[in-house]
CSV table of C-alpha atoms and ligand atoms in Angstrom, one decimal:
chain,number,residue,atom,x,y,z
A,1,UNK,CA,0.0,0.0,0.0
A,2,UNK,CA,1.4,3.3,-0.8
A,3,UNK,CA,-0.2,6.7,0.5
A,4,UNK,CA,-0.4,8.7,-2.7
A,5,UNK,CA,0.4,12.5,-2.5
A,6,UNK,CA,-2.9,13.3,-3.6
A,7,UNK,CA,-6.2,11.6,-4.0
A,8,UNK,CA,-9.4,13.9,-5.2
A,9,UNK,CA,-12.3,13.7,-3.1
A,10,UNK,CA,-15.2,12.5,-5.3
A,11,UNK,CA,-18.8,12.8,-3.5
A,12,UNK,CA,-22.8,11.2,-4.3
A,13,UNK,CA,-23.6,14.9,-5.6
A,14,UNK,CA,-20.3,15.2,-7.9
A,15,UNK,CA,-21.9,11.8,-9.3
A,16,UNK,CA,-25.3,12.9,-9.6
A,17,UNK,CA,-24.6,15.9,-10.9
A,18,UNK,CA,-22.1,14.8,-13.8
A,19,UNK,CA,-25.1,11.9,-14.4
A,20,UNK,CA,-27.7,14.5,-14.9
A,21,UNK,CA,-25.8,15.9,-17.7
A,22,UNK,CA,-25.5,12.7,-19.6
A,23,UNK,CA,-29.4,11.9,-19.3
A,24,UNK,CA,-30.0,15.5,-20.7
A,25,UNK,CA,-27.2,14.9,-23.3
A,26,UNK,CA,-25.8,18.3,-22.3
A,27,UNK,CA,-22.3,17.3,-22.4
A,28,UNK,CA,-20.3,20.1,-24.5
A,29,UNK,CA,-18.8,23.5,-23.5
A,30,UNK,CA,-22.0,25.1,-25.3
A,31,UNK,CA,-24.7,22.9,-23.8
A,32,UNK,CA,-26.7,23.2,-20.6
A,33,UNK,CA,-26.4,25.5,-17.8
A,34,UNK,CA,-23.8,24.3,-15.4
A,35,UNK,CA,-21.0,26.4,-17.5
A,36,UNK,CA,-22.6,30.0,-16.7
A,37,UNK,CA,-23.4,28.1,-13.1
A,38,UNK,CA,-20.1,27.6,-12.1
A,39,UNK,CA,-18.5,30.8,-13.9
A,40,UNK,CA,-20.3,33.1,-11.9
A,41,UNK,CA,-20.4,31.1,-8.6
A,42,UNK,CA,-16.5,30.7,-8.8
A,43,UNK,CA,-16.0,34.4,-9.4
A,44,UNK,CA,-18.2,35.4,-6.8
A,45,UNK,CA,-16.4,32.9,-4.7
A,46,UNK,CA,-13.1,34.8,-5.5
A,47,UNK,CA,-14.8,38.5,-5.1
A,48,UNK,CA,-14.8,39.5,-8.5
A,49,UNK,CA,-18.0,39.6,-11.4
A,50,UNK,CA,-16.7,37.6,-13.7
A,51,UNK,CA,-15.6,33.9,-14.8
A,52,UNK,CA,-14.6,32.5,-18.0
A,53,UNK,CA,-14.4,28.4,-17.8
A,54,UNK,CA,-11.6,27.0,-19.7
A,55,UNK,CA,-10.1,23.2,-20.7
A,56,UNK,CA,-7.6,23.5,-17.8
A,57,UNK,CA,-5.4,25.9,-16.2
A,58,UNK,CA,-2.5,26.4,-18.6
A,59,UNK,CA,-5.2,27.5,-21.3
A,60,UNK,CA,-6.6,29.7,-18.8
A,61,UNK,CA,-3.0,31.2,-18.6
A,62,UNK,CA,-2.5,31.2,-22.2
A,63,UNK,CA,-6.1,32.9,-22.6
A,64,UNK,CA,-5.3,35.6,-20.2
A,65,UNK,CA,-2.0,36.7,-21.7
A,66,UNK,CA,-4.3,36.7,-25.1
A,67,UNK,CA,-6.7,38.8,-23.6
A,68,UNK,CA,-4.6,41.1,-22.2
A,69,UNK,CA,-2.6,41.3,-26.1
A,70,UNK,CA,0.8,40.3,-24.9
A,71,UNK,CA,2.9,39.5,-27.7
A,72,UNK,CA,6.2,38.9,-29.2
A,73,UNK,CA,7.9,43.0,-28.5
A,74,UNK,CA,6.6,42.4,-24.6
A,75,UNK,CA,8.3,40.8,-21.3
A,76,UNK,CA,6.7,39.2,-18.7
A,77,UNK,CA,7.9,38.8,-15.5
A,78,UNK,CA,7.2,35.9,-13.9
A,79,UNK,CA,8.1,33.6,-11.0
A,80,UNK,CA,10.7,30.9,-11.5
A,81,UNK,CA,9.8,28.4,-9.1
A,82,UNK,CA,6.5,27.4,-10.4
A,83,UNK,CA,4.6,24.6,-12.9
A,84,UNK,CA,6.2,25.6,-16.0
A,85,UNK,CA,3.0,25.4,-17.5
A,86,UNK,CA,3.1,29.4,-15.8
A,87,UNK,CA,5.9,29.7,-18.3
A,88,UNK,CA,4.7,28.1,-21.1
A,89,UNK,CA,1.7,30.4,-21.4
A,90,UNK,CA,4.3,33.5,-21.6
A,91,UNK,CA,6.0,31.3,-24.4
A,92,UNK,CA,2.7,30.3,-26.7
A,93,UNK,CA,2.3,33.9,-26.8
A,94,UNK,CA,5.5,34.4,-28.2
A,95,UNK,CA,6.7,37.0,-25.4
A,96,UNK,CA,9.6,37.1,-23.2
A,97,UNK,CA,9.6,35.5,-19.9
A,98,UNK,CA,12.1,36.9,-17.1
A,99,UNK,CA,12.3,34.5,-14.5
A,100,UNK,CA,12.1,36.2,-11.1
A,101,UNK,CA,14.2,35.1,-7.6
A,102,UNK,CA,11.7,34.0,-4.7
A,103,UNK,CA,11.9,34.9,-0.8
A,104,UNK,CA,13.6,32.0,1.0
A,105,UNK,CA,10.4,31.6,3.5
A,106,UNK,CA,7.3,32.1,1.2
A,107,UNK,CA,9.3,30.6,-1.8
A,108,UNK,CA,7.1,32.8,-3.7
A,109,UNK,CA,8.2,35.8,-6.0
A,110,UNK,CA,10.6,38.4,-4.5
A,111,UNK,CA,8.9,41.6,-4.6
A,112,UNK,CA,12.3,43.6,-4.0
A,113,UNK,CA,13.5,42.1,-6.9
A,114,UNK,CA,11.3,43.1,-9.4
A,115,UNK,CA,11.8,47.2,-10.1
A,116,UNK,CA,15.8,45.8,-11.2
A,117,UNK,CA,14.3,43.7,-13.8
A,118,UNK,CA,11.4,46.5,-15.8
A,119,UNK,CA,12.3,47.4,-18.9
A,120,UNK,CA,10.6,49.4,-21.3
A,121,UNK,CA,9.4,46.4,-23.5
A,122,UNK,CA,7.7,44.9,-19.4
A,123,UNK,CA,4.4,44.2,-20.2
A,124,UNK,CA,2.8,42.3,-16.7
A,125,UNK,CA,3.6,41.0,-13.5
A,126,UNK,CA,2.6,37.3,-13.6
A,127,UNK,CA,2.7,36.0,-9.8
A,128,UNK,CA,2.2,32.3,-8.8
A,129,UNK,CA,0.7,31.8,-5.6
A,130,UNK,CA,2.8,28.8,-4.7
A,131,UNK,CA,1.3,25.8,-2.6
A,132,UNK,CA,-1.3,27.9,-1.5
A,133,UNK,CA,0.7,30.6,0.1
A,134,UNK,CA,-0.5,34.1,-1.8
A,135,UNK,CA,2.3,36.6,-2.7
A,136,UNK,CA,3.1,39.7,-0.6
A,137,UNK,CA,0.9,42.1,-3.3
A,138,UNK,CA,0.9,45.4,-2.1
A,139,UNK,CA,4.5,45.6,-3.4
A,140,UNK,CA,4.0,43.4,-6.9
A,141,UNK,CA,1.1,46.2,-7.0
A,142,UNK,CA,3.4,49.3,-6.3
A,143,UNK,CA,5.5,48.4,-9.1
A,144,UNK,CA,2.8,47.4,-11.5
A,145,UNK,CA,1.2,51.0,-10.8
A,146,UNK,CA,4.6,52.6,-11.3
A,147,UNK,CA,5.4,51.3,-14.5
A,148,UNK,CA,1.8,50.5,-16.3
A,149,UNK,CA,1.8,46.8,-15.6
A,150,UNK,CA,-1.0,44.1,-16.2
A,151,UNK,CA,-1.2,41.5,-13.1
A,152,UNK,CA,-1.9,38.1,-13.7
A,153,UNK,CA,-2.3,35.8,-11.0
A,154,UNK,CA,-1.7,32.2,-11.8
A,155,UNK,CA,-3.9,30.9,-8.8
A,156,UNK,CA,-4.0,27.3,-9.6
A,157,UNK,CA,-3.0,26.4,-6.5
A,158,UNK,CA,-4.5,28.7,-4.0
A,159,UNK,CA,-8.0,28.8,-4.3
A,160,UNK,CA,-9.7,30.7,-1.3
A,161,UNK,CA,-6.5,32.0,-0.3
A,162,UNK,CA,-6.4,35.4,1.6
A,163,UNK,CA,-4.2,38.3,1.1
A,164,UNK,CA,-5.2,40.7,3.4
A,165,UNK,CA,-8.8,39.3,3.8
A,166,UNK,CA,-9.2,39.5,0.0
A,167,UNK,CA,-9.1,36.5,-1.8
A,168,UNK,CA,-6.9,35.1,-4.7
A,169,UNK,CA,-8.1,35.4,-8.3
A,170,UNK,CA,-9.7,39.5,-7.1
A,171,UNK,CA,-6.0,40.9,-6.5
A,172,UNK,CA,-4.1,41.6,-10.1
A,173,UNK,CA,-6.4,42.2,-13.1
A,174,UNK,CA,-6.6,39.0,-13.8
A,175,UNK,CA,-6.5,35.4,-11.8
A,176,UNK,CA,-6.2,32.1,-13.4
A,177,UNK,CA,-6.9,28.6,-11.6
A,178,UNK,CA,-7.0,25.0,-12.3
A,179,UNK,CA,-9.4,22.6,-11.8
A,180,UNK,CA,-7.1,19.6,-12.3
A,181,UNK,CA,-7.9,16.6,-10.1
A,182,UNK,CA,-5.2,16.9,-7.4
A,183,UNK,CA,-6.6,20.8,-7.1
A,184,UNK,CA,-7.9,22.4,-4.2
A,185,UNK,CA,-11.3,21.6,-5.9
A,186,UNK,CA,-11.4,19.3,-9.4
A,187,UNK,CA,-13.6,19.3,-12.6
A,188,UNK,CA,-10.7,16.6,-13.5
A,189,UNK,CA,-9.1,18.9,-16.0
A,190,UNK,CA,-10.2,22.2,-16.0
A,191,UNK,CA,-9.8,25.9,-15.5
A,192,UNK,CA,-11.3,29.6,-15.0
A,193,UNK,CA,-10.4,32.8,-15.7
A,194,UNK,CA,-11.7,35.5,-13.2
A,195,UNK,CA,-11.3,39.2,-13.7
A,196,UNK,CA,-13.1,42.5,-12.3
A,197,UNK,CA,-13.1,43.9,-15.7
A,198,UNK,CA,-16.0,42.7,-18.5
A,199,UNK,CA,-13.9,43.9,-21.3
A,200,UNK,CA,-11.7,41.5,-20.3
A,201,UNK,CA,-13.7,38.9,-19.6
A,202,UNK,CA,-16.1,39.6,-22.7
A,203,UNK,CA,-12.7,39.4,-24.8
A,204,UNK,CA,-11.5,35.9,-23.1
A,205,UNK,CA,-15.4,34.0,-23.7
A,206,UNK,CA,-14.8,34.8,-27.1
A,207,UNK,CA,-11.4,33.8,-27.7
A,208,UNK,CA,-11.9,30.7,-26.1
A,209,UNK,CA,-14.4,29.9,-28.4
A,210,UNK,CA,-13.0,30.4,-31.6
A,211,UNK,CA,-13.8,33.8,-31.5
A,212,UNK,CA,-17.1,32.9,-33.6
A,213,UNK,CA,-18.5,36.4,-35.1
A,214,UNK,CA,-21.4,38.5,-33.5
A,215,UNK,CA,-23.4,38.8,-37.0
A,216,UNK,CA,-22.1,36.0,-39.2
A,217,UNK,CA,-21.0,33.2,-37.0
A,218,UNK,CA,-18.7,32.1,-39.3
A,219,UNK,CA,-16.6,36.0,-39.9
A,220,UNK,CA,-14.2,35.4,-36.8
A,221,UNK,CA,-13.3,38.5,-35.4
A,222,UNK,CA,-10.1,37.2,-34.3
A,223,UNK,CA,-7.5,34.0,-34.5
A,224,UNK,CA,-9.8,32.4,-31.5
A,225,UNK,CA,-8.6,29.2,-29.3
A,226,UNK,CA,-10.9,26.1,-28.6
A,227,UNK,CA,-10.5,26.3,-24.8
A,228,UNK,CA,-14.0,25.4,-23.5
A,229,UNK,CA,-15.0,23.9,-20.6
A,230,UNK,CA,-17.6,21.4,-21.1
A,231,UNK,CA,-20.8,21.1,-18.8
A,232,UNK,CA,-19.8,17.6,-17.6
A,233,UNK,CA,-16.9,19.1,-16.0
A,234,UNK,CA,-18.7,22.0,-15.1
A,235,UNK,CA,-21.3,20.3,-13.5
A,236,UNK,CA,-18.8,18.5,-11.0
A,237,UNK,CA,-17.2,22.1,-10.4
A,238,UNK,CA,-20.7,23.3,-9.1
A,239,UNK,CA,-21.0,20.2,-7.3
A,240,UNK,CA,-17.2,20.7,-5.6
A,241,UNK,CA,-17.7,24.3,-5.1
A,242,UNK,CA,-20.1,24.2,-2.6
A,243,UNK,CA,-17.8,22.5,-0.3
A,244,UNK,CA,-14.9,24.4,-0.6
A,245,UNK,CA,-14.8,24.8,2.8
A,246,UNK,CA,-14.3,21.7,3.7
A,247,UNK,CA,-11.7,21.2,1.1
A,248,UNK,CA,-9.6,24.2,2.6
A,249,UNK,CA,-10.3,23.3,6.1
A,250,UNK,CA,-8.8,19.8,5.8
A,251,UNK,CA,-5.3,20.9,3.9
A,252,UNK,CA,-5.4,23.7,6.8
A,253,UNK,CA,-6.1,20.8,9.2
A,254,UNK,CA,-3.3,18.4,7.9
A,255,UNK,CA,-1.0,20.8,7.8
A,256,UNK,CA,-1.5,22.0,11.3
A,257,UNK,CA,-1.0,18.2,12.2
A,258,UNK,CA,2.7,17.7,9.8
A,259,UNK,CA,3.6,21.4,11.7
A,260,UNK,CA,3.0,19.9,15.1
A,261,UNK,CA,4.5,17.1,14.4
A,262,UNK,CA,7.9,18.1,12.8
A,263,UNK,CA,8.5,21.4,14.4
A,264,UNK,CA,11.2,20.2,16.1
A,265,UNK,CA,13.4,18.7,13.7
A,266,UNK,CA,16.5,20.5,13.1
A,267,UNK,CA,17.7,21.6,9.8
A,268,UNK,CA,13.8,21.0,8.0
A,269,UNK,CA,12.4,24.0,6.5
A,270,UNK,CA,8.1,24.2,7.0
A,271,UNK,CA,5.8,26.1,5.3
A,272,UNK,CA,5.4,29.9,6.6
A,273,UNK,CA,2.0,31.4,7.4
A,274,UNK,CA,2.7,35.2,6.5
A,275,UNK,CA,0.7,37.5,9.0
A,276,UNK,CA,-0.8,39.1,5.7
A,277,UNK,CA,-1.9,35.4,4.4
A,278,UNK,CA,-4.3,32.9,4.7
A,279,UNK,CA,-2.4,29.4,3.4
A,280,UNK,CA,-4.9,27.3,1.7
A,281,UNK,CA,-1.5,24.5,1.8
A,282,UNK,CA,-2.6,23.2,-1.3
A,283,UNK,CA,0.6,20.9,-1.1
A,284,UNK,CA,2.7,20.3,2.0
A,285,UNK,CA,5.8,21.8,1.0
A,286,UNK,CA,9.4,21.4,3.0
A,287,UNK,CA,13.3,21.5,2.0
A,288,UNK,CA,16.0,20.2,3.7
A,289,UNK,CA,18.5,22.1,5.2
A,290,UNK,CA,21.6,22.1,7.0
A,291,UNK,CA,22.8,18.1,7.6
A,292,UNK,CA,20.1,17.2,5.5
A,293,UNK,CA,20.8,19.1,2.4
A,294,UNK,CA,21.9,17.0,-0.9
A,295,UNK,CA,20.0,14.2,0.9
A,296,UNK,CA,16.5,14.5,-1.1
A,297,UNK,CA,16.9,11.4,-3.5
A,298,UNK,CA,17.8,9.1,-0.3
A,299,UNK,CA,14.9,10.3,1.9
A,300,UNK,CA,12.3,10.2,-1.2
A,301,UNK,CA,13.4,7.2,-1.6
A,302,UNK,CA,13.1,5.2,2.4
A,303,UNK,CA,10.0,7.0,2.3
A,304,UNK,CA,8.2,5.2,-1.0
A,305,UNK,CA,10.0,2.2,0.7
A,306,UNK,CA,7.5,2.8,3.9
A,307,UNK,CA,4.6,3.4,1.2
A,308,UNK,CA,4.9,7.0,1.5
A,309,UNK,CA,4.7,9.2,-2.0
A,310,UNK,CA,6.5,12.2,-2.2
A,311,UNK,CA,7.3,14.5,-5.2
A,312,UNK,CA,10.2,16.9,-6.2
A,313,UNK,CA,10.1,20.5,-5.3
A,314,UNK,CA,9.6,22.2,-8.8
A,315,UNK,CA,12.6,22.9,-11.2
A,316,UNK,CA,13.0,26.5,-11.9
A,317,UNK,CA,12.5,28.0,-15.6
A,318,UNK,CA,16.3,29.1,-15.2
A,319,UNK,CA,16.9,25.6,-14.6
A,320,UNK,CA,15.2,23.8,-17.3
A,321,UNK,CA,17.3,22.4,-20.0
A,322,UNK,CA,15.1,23.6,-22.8
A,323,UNK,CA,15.5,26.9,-21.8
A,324,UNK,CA,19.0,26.7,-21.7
A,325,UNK,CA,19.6,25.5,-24.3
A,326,UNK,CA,17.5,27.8,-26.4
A,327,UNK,CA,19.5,30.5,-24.9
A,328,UNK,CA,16.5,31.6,-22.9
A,329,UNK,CA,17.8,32.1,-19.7
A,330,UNK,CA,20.9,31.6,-17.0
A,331,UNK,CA,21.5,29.1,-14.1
A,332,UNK,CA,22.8,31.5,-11.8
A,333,UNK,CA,19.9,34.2,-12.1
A,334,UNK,CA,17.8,32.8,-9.2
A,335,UNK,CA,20.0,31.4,-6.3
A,336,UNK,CA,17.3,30.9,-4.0
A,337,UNK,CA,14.8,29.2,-6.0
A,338,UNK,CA,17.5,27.0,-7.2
A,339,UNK,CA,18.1,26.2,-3.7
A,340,UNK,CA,14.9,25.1,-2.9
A,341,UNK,CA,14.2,23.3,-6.5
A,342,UNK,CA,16.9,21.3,-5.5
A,343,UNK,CA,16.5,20.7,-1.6
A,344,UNK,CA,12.4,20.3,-1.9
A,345,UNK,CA,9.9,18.4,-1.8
A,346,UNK,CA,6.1,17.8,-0.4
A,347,UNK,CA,4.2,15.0,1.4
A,348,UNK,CA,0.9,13.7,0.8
A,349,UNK,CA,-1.3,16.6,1.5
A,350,UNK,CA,-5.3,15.2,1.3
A,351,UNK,CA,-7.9,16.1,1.5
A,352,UNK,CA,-8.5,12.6,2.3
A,353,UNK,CA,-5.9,11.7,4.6
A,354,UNK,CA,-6.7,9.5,7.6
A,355,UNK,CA,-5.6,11.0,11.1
A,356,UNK,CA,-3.6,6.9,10.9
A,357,UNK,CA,-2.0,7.8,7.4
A,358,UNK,CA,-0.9,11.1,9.3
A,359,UNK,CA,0.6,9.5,12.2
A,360,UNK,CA,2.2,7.0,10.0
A,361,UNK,CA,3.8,9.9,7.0
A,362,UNK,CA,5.2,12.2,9.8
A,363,UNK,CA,7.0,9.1,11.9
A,364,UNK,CA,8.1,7.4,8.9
A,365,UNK,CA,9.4,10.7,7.7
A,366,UNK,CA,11.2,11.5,11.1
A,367,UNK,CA,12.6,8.0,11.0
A,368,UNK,CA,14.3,8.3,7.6
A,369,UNK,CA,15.1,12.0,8.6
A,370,UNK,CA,17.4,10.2,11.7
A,371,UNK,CA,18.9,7.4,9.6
A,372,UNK,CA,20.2,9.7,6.7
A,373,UNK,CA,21.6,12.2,9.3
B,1,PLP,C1,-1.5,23.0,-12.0
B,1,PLP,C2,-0.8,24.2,-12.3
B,1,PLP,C3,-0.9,24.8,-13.6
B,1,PLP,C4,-1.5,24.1,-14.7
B,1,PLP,O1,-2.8,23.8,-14.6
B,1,PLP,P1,-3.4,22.6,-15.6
B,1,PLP,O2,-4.9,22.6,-15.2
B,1,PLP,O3,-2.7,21.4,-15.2
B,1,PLP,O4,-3.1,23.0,-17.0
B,1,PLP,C5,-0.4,26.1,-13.7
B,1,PLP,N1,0.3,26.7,-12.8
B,1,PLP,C6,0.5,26.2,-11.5
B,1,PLP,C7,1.2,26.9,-10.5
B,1,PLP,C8,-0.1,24.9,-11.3
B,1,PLP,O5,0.1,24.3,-10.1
């Protein structure tokens, strides 16, 4: 038996709810009425009018940047220690991503860092809100004022995250999540676009869908994407949105467990709680430091021994070998991300985790901890 780092949490109303839109046969991204449902349930959710549902979270990403007209003459800066799918997005568009350094405790992007790296070809701030810990904003937002900066939030892992009582998704002029089954809530793949502004979102519906015309369907009024949601998936998202709640509550609750548990280990980095933030924890994140640094592939691998999954911190865009090799970007540019790609890595983090599977993960982890010491 192996405890897996994540496992959806699938419920009798996800099922009847999915069910009821194959008896209707409303089953594409045009059909029925759980698309508009969950658009403008999830937006409210985040604080802001409006949702636009999308395939999965890297084309809600990809859409965004669209929206917003980023192209080849523009930069993006973005955080390197993310899914690269964050970087991808910057990349389909044909811009230029510069990576950006994170703070050693957040391990999200280092607002200090940033008024170094605008040019006058910056275009947006693109933030990631990493494992559910939202980014110091008021900052990011400082400079993005300063210099005439779009922010995107890539929220895919923090939804119902606070930054100063406001959620995630309302705090840049656009937020992007993921519905993707090991998300904070899952429509198995999937995605949304939320924005404050209905240009924007007016812009993104039709993009995603082929950017059909107004008067002759078929005169495109622009080279559109096919990035829609169907109302299968959205169905489940309704279905998992209304308990959230519970979702958040039980990452918040394991990771209160895993923090009592190995506080007192020396030399293992936890997962910071800023005084401006409300974690969601969407992973359990730590590194190893000190004794235990360079030790990563020997404790990930006594742990899957004991049936314990655990997965790799991510690599950094100024780490990946594509990149490199196109020229792209530099090792060196981001130190501490680098640091932590290399020294990371996160537990099983739920939802459905037993208090025993628990007990067992932070022993078995405190056991391997002392025999590679
Ligand atoms: C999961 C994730 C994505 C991509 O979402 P998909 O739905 O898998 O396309 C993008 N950014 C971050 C930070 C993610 O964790």
């Amino acid at each position: 038996m192996t405890i897996p780092v994540s496992r959806p949490h699938l419920d009798d109303n996800d099922r009847k709810c999915v069910a009821e839109t194959l008896a209707a046969s409303e089953i594409s991204g045009t059909a029925g009425t759980f698309i508009p449902e969950f658009e403008s349930a999830f937006a409210e959710y985040c604080g802001v009018p409006h949702g636009v549902a999308t395939t999965n979270g890297t084309a809600a990403l990809h859409l965004a940047l669209a929206t917003l007209s980023i192209g080849p003459e523009d930069e993006i800066l973005v955080s390197t220690l993310t899914n690269m799918a964050t970087f991808f997005a910057v990349l389909y568009q044909g811009a230029k991503p510069v990576p950006v350094d994170v703070e050693p405790d957040t391990w999200n992007m280092n607002p200090a860092l940033l008024e170094s790296l605008v040019t006058p070809r910056t275009k947006a701030i693109l933030v990631v809100h990493l494992f559910g810990h939202p980014v110091d904003m008021d900052p990011v937002l400082s400079v993005a004022r300063k210099h005439n900066l779009f922010v995107i939030e890539d929220a895919a892992e923090a939804h119902g995250a606070e930054y100063k009582g406001k959620r995630t998704g309302s705090l840049g002029d656009i937020g992007c999540f993921s519905f993707y089954a090991n998300k904070i809530i899952t429509t198995g793949e999937g995605g949304m676009l939320v924005t404050r502004d209905k240009k924007y979102a007016d812009r993104a519906r039709n993009l995603k869908s082929l950017a059909y015309g107004n008067e002759n369907r078929f005169m495109h009024s622009d080279i559109g994407f096919n990035y829609r949601m169907t109302n299968m998936q959205a169905a489940l998202g309704c279905s998992q949105l209304k308990r959230i709640d519970f979702s958040i509550e039980s990452k918040r609750g394991i990771a209160n467990f895993y923090n009592n548990a190995l506080r007192d280990i020396a030399d293992l980095q936890l997962p910071v709680e800023k005084p401006y933030a409300k974690n969601v924890y969407w992973m359990f994140h730590l590194v190893l430091r000190g004794g235990f640094k360079g030790k990563r592939v020997e404790v990930m691998r006594e742990l899957k021994e004991k049936g314990v999954e655990t997965r790799e911190s991510f690599i950094p865009y100024n780490m990946q070998e594509i990149f490199l090799k196109k020229g792209l970007t530099e090792q060196d540019l981001c130190p501490v991300a680098n640091d932590i790609g290399q020294n990371g890595f996160y537990l099983p983090s739920g939802p459905v985790l037993s208090e025993r599977e628990l007990v067992y993960i932070a022993t078995s982890l405190k056991e391997v901890l002392d025999s590679v010491r």
